[in-house]
CSV table of C-alpha atoms and ligand atoms in Angstrom, one decimal:
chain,number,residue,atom,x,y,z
V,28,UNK,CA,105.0,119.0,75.2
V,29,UNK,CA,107.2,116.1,74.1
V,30,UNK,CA,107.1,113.9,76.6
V,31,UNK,CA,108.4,110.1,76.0
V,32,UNK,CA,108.0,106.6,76.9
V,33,UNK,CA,109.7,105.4,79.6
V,34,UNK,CA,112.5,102.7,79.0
V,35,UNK,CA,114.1,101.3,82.3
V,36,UNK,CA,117.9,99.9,81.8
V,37,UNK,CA,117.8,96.1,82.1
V,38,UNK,CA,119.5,95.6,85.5
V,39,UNK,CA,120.3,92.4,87.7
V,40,UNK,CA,118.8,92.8,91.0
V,41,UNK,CA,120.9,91.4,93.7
V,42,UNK,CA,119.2,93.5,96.9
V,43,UNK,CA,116.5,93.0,99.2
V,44,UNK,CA,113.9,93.5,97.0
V,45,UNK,CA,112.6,94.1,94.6
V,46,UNK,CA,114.2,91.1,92.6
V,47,UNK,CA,114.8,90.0,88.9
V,48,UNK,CA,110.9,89.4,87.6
V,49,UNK,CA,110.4,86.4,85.7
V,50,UNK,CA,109.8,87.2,82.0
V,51,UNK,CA,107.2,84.8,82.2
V,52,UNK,CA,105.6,86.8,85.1
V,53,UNK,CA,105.6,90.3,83.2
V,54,UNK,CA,103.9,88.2,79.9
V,55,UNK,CA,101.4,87.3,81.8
V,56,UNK,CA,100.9,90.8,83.4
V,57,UNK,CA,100.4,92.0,79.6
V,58,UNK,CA,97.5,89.9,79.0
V,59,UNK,CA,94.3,91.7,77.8
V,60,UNK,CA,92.2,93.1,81.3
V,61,UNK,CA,88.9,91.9,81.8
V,62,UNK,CA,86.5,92.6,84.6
V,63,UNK,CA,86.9,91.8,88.4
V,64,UNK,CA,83.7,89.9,88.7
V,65,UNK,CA,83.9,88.5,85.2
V,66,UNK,CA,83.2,84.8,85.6
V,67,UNK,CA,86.7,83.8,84.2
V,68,UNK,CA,88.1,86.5,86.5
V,69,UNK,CA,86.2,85.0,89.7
V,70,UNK,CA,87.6,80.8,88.6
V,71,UNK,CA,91.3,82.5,88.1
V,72,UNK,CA,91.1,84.1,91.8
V,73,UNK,CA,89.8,80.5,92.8
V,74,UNK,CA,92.9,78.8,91.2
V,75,UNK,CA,95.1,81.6,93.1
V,76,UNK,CA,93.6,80.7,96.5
V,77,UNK,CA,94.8,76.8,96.3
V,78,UNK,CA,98.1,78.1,95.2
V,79,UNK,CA,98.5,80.3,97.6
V,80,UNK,CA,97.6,77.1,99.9
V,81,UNK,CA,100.6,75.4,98.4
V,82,UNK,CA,103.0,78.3,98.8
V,83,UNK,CA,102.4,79.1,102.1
V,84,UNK,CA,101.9,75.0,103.1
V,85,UNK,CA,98.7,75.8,104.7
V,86,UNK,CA,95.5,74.3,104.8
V,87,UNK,CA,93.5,77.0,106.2
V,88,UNK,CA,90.8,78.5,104.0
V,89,UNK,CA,92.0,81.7,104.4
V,90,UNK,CA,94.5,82.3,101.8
V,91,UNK,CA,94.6,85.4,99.7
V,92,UNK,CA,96.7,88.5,98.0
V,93,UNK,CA,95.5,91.7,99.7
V,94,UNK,CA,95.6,94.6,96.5
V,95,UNK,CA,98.7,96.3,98.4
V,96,UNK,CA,102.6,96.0,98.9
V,97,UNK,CA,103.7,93.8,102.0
V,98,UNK,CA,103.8,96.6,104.3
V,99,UNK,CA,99.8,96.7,103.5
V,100,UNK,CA,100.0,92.9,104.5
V,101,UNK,CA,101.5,93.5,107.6
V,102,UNK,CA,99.0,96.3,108.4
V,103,UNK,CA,96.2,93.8,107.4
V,104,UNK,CA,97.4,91.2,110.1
V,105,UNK,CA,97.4,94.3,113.1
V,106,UNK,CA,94.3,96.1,112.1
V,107,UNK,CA,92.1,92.9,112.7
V,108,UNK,CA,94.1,91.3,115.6
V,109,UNK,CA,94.8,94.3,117.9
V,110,UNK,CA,91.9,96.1,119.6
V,111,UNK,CA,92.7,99.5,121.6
V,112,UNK,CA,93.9,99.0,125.1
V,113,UNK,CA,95.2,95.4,123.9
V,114,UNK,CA,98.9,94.3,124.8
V,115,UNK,CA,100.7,92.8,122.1
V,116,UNK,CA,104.1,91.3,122.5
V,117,UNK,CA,106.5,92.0,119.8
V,118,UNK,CA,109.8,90.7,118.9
V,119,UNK,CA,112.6,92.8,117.3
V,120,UNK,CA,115.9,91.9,115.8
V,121,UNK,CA,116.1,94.1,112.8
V,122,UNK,CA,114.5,97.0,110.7
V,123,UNK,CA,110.5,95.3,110.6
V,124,UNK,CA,110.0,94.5,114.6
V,125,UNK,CA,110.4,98.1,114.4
V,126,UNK,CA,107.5,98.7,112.1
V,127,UNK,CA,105.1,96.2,114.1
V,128,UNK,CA,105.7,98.2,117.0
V,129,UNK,CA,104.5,101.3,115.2
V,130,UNK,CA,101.2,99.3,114.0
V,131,UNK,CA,100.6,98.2,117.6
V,132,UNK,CA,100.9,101.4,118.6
V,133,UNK,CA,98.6,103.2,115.7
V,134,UNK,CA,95.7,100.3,116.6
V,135,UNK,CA,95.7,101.9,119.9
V,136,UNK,CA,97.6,99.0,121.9
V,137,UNK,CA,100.4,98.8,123.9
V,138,UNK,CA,103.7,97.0,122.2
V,139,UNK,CA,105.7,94.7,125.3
V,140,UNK,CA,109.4,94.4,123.4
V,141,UNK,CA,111.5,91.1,123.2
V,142,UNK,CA,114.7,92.6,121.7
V,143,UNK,CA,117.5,91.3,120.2
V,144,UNK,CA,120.5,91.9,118.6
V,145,UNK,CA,120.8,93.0,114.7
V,146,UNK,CA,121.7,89.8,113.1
V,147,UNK,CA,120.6,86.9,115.8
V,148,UNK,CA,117.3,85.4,115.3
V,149,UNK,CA,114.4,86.2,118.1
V,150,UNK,CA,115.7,84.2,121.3
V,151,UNK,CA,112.6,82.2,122.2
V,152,UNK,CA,113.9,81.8,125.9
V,153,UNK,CA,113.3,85.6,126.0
V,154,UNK,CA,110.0,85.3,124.6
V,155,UNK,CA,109.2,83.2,127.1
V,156,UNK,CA,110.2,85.4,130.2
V,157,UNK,CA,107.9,88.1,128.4
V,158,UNK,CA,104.5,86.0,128.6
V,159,UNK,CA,105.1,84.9,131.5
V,160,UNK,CA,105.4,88.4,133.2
V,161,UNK,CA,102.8,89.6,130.8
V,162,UNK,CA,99.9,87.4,131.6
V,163,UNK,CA,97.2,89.6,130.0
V,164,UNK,CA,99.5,89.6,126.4
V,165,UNK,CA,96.9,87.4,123.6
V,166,UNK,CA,99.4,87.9,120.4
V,167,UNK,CA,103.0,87.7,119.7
V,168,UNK,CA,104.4,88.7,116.3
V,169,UNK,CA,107.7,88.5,114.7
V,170,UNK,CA,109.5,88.5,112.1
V,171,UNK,CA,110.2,85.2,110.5
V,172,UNK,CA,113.3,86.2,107.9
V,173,UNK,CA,114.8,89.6,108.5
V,174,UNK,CA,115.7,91.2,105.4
V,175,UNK,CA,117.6,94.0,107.4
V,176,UNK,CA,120.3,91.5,108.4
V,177,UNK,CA,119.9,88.2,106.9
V,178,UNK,CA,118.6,86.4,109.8
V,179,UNK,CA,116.0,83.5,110.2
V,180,UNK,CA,114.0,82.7,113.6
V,181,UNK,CA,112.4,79.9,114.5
V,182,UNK,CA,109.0,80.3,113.9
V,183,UNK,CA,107.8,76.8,115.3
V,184,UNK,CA,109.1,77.1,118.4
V,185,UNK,CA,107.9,80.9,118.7
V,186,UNK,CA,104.4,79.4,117.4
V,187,UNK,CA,104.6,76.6,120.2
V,188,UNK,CA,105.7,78.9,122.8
V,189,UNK,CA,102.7,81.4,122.0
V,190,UNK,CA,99.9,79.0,122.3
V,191,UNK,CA,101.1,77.7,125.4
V,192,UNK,CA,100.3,80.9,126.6
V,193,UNK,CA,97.5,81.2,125.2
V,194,UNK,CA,98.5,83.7,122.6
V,195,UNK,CA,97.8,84.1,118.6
V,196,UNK,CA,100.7,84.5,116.5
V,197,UNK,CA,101.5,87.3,113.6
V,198,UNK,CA,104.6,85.8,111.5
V,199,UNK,CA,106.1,88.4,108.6
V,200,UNK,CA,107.2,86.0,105.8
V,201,UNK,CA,107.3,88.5,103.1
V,202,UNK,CA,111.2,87.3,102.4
V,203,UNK,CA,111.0,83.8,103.8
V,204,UNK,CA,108.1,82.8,101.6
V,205,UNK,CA,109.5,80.7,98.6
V,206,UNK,CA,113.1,80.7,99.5
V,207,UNK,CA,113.0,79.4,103.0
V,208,UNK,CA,110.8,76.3,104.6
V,209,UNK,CA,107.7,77.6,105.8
V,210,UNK,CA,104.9,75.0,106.9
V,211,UNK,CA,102.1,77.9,108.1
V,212,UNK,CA,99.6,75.1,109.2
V,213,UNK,CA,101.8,72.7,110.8
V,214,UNK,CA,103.4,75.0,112.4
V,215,UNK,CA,100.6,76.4,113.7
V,216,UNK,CA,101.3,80.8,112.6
V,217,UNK,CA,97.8,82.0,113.0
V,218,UNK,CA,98.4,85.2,110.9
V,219,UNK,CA,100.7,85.2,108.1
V,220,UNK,CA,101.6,88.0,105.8
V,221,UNK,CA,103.9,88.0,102.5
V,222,UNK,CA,105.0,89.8,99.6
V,223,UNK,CA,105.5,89.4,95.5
V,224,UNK,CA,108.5,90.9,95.2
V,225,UNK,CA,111.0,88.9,97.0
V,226,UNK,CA,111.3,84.9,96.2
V,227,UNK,CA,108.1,84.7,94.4
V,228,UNK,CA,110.1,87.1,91.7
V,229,UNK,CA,107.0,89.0,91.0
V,230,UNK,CA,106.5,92.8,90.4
V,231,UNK,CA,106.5,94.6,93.9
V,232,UNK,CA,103.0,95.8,94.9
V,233,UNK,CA,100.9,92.7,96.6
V,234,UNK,CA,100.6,91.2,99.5
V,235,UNK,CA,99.8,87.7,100.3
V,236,UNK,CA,97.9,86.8,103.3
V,237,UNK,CA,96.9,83.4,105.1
V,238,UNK,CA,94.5,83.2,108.6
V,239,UNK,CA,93.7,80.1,111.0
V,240,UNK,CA,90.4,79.4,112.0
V,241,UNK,CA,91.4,80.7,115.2
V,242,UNK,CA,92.6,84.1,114.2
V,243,UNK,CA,89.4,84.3,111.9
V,244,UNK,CA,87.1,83.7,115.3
V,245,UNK,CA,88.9,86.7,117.1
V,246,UNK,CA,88.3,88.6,114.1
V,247,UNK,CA,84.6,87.6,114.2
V,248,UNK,CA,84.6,88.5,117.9
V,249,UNK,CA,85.5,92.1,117.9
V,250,UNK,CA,84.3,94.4,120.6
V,251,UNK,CA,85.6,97.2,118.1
V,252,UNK,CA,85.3,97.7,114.6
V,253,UNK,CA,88.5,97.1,112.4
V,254,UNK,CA,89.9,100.8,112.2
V,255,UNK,CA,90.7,100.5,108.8
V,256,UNK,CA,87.8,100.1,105.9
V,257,UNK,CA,90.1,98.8,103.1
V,258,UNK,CA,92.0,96.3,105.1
V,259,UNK,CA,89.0,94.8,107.2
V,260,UNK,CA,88.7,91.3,106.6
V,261,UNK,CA,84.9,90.9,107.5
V,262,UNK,CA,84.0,92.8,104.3
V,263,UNK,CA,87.4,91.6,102.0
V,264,UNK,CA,86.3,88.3,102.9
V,265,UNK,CA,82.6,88.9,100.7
V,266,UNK,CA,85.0,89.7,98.0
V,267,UNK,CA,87.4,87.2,98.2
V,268,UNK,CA,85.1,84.5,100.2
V,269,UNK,CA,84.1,82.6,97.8
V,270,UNK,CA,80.7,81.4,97.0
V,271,UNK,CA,78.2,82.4,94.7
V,272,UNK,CA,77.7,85.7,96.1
V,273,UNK,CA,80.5,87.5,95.7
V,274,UNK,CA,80.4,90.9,96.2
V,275,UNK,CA,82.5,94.1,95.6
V,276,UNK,CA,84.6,95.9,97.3
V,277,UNK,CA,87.1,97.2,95.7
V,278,UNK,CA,88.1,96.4,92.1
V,279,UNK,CA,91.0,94.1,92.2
V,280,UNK,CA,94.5,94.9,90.8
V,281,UNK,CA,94.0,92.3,87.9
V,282,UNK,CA,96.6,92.4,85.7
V,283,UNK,CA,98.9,92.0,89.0
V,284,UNK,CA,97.3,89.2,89.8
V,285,UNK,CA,98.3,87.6,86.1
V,286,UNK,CA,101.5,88.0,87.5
V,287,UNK,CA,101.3,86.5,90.6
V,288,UNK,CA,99.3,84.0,89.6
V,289,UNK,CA,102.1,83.0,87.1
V,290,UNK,CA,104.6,83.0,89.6
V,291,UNK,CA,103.0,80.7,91.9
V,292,UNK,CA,102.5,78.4,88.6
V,293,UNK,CA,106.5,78.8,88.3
V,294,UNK,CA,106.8,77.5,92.1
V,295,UNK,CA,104.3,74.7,91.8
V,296,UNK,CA,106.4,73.8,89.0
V,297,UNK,CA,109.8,73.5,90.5
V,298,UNK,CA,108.4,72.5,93.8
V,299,UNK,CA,108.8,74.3,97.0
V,300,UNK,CA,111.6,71.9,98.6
V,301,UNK,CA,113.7,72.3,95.2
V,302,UNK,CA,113.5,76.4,95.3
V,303,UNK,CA,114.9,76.3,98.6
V,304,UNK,CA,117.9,73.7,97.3
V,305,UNK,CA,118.4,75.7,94.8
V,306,UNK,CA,118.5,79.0,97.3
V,307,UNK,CA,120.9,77.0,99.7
V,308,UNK,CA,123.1,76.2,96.4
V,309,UNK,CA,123.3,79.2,95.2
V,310,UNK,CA,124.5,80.7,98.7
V,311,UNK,CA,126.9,78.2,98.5
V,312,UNK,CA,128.9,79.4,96.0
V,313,UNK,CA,128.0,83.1,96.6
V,314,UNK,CA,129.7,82.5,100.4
V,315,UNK,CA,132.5,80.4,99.3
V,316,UNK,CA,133.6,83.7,96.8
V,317,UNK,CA,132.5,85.5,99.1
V,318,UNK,CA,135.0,84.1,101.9
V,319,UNK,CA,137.9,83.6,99.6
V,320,UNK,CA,137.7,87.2,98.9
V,321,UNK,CA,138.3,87.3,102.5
V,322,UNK,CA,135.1,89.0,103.1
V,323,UNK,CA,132.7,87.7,105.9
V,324,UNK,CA,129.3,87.6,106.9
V,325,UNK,CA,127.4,89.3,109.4
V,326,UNK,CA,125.1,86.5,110.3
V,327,UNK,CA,126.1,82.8,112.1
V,328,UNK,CA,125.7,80.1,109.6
V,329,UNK,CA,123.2,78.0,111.7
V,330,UNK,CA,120.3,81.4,111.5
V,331,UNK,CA,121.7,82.9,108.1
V,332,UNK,CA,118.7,82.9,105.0
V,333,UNK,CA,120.2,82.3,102.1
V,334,UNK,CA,118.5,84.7,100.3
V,335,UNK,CA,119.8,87.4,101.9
V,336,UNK,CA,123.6,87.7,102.5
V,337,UNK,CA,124.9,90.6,104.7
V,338,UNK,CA,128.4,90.5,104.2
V,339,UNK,CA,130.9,93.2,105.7
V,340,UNK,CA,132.5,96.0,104.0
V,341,UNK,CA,136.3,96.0,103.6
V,342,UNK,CA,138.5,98.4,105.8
V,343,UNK,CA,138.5,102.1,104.4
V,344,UNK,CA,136.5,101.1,101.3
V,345,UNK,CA,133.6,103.8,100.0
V,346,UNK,CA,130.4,101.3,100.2
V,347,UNK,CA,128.2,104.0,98.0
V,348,UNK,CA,131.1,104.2,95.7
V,349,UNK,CA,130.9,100.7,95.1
V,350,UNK,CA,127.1,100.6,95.0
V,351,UNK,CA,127.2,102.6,92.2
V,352,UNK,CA,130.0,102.0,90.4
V,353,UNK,CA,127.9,97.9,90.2
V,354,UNK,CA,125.1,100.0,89.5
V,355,UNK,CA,126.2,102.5,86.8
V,356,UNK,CA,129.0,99.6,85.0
V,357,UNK,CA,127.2,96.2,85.5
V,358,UNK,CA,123.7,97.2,85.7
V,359,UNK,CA,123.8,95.4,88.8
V,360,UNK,CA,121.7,96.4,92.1
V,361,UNK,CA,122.7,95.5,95.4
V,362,UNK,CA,121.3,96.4,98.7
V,363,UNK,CA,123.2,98.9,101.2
V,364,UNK,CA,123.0,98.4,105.4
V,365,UNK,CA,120.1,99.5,107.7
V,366,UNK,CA,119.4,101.0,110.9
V,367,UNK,CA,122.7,100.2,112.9
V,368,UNK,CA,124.1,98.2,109.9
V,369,UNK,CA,124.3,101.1,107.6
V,370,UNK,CA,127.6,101.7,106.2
V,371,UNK,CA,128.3,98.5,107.7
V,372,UNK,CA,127.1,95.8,105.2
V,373,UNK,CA,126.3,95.4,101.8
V,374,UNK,CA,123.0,93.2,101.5
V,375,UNK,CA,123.4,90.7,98.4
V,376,UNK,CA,120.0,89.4,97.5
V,377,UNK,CA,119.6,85.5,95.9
V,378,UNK,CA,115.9,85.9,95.8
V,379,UNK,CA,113.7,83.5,93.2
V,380,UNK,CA,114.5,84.0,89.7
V,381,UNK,CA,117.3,86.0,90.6
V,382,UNK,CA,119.1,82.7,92.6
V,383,UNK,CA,121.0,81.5,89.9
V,384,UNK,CA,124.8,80.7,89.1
V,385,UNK,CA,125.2,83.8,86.4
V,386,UNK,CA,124.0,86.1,89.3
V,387,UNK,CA,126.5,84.7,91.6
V,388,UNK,CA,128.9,84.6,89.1
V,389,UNK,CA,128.0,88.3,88.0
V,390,UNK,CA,128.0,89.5,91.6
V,391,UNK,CA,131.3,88.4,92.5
V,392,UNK,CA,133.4,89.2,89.5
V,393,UNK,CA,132.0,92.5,89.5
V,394,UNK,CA,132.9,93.0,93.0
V,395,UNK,CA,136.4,92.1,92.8
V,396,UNK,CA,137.0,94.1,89.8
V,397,UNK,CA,135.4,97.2,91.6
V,398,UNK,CA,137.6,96.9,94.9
V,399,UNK,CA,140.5,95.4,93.2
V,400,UNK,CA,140.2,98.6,90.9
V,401,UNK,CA,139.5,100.8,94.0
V,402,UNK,CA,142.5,99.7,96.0
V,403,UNK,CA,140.2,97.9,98.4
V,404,UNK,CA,142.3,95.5,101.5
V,405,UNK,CA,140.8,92.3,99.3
V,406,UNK,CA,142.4,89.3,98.0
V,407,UNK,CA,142.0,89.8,94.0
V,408,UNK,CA,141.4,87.4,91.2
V,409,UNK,CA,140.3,84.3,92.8
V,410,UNK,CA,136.3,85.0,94.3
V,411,UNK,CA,134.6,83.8,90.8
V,412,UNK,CA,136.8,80.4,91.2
V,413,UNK,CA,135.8,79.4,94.1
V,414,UNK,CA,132.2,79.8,93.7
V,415,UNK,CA,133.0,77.7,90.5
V,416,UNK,CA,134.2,75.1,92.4
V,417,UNK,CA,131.0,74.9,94.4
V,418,UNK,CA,129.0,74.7,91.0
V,419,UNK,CA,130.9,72.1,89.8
V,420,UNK,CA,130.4,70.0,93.0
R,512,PLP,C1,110.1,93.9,102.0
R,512,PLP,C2,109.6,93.6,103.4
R,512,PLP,C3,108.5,94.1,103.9
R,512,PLP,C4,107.7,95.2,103.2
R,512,PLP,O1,107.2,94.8,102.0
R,512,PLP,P1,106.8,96.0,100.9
R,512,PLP,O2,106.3,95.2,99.8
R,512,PLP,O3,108.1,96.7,100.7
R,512,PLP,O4,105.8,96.8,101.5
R,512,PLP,C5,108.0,93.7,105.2
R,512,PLP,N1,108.7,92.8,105.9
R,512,PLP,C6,109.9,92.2,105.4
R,512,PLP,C7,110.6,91.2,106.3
R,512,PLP,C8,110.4,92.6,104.2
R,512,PLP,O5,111.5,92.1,103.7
């Protein structure tokens, strides 16, 4: 047996996730373990729960990271919302609609669809139409960014729209949170669901979560038990409740939560409203390289996240080729098309602590050079200028 270590390349993540981990983050995830219901352990999950208030802009009590990736999250939000026989109303513009459907389904529920194109935000006149010829429907969900295409809905008015008829509202912000404005309370999302590894920059593998009052009463209210033991929020809550009391029920990820805990530290730092400048920025001069390479994107300007660009691939160009060509010469990841997109698009990530002018800068001089050197229909020699140009402005 001779077995070895194993050492990952350094690489520069430019997809839709996972993206470039703060070295700060993985420091703290290296910190010596110590028990779950260790008193220090307890005051640091405390601290977590306030920053979590701050990241999401919430000011319900509810706020915590459920030991699972954001798929777990999303999961979370159905299992205790959806009761079998109950109609749920779910909006689909991209590759996650698609997924809430399937949770609807699996909870025993019926899914009504409000689709829409791959690449436009949810049209709220749509979602609209639905309630009202779906009286008996008590919960919309949606996706708030959608990291299969780059686009951003408008989660107020879908929130507004929802309680006007009476409904809760399940909003997936695992790529909108920390890169895109998102006021949970104020704008009144009654479940919300995130993840680490996107504009918090943190290692991939939890999910945070945030509940109104209101959601937490329908929870309480269940004809049904929550089909799931893990994910049930009557018993997580003993855990991560507060109080005195609290109790076990499963032994948290804790060196994880080092890690997110430092990255919500980093946030707090910068501020929320800067991270997004700085996201905006650095889409800036990724488009204006972007464009001059006479490359466009998929999404309108107006509903486009700038933390995920989905721009098109050049006539008769090989988009795996080029994949891993950035891959295999520049170390550098970035993210292929999904679903009806595929082959389509290349998805270039700007997410946290990878949003920054050397990734930009990277990105797009590595690009040209790799479809200037492949023949590609591209205008060469002038994509890393133009970005310049925005930097310097
Ligand atoms: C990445 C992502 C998820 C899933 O998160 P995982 O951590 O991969 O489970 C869900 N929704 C959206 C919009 C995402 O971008």
């Amino acid at each position: 047996m001779s077995h070895q270590s194993f050492h990952p390349p350094l690489r520069t993540l430019m997809g839709p996730g996972p993206s470039d981990v703060n070295p700060r983050v993985l420091e703290a995830m290296s910190r010596p373990t110590i028990g779950h219901l260790d008193p220090m352990f307890v005051a640091l999950m405390d601290d977590m729960k306030v920053l979590l208030r701050y990241a999401f802009q919430t000011d319900y009590d509810l706020a915590m990271p459920v030991s699972a990736p954001g798929s777990a999250g999303m999961e979370t939000c159905f299992v205790n919302l959806v009761e079998p026989g109950d109609t749920v109303l779910v909006c689909q513009n991209g590759v996650f609609g698609g997924r809430m459907k399937e949770n609807v389904e699996r909870c025993g529920a019926t899914a009504v669809m409000v689709e829409d194109e791959w690449g436009k935000p949810v049209d709220p006149n749509k979602v609209e139409e639905a309630l009202k010829a779906n009286p008996d429907i008590r919960l919309v969900a949606f996706v708030h960014a959608e990291t299969s295409t780059g686009a951003i809905s408008d989660a107020k008015t879908l929130a507004e729209i929802a309680h006007r008829h009476d409904c809760l509202i399940i909003a997936d912000c695992v790529t909108s949170l920390g890169g895109s404005p998102l006021k949970v309370s104020e704008w009144g999302l009654d479940a919300v669901y995130s993840g680490t590894q996107k504009c918090l920059s943190c290692t991939p593998g939890l999910s945070p979560v945030t509940f109104s009052p209101a959601a937490i009463e329908r929870i309480q209210n269940r004809k049904s038990k929550v089909q799931s033991w893990f994910m049930d929020l009557n018993l997580v809550l003993g855990y991560w409740g507060g109080g005195a009391k609290r109790a076990y029920h499963h032994t948290a990820p804790i060196n994880a939560l080092y890690g997110l805990h430092e990255s919500l530290v980093i946030l707090e730092e910068e501020g929320i409203e800067n991270a997004c400048q700085r996201h905006q920025h650095n889409h800036s001069a990724l488009r204006a390289g972007i464009e001059a390479m006479g490359l466009s994107f998929v999404v309108d300007e107006a509903c486009r996240l700038p933390q995920l660009n989905s721009v098109t691939i050049p006539d008769g160009v090989d988009e795996a080729a080029v994949r891993s060509r950035l891959l295999n010469e520049y170390n550098l990841e970035i993210g292929a098309g999904l679903g009806p997109l595929a082959g389509k698009i290349w998805r270039i990530g700007l997410m946290g602590f990878a949003s920054n002018q050397t990734n930009v800068l990277l990105c797009l001089g590595a690009l040209d050079a790799v479809l200037t050197d492949m023949k590609a229909p591209i205008k060469s020699g002038v994509a890393v200028e133009a970005a310049m140009k925005v930097f310097a402005s």
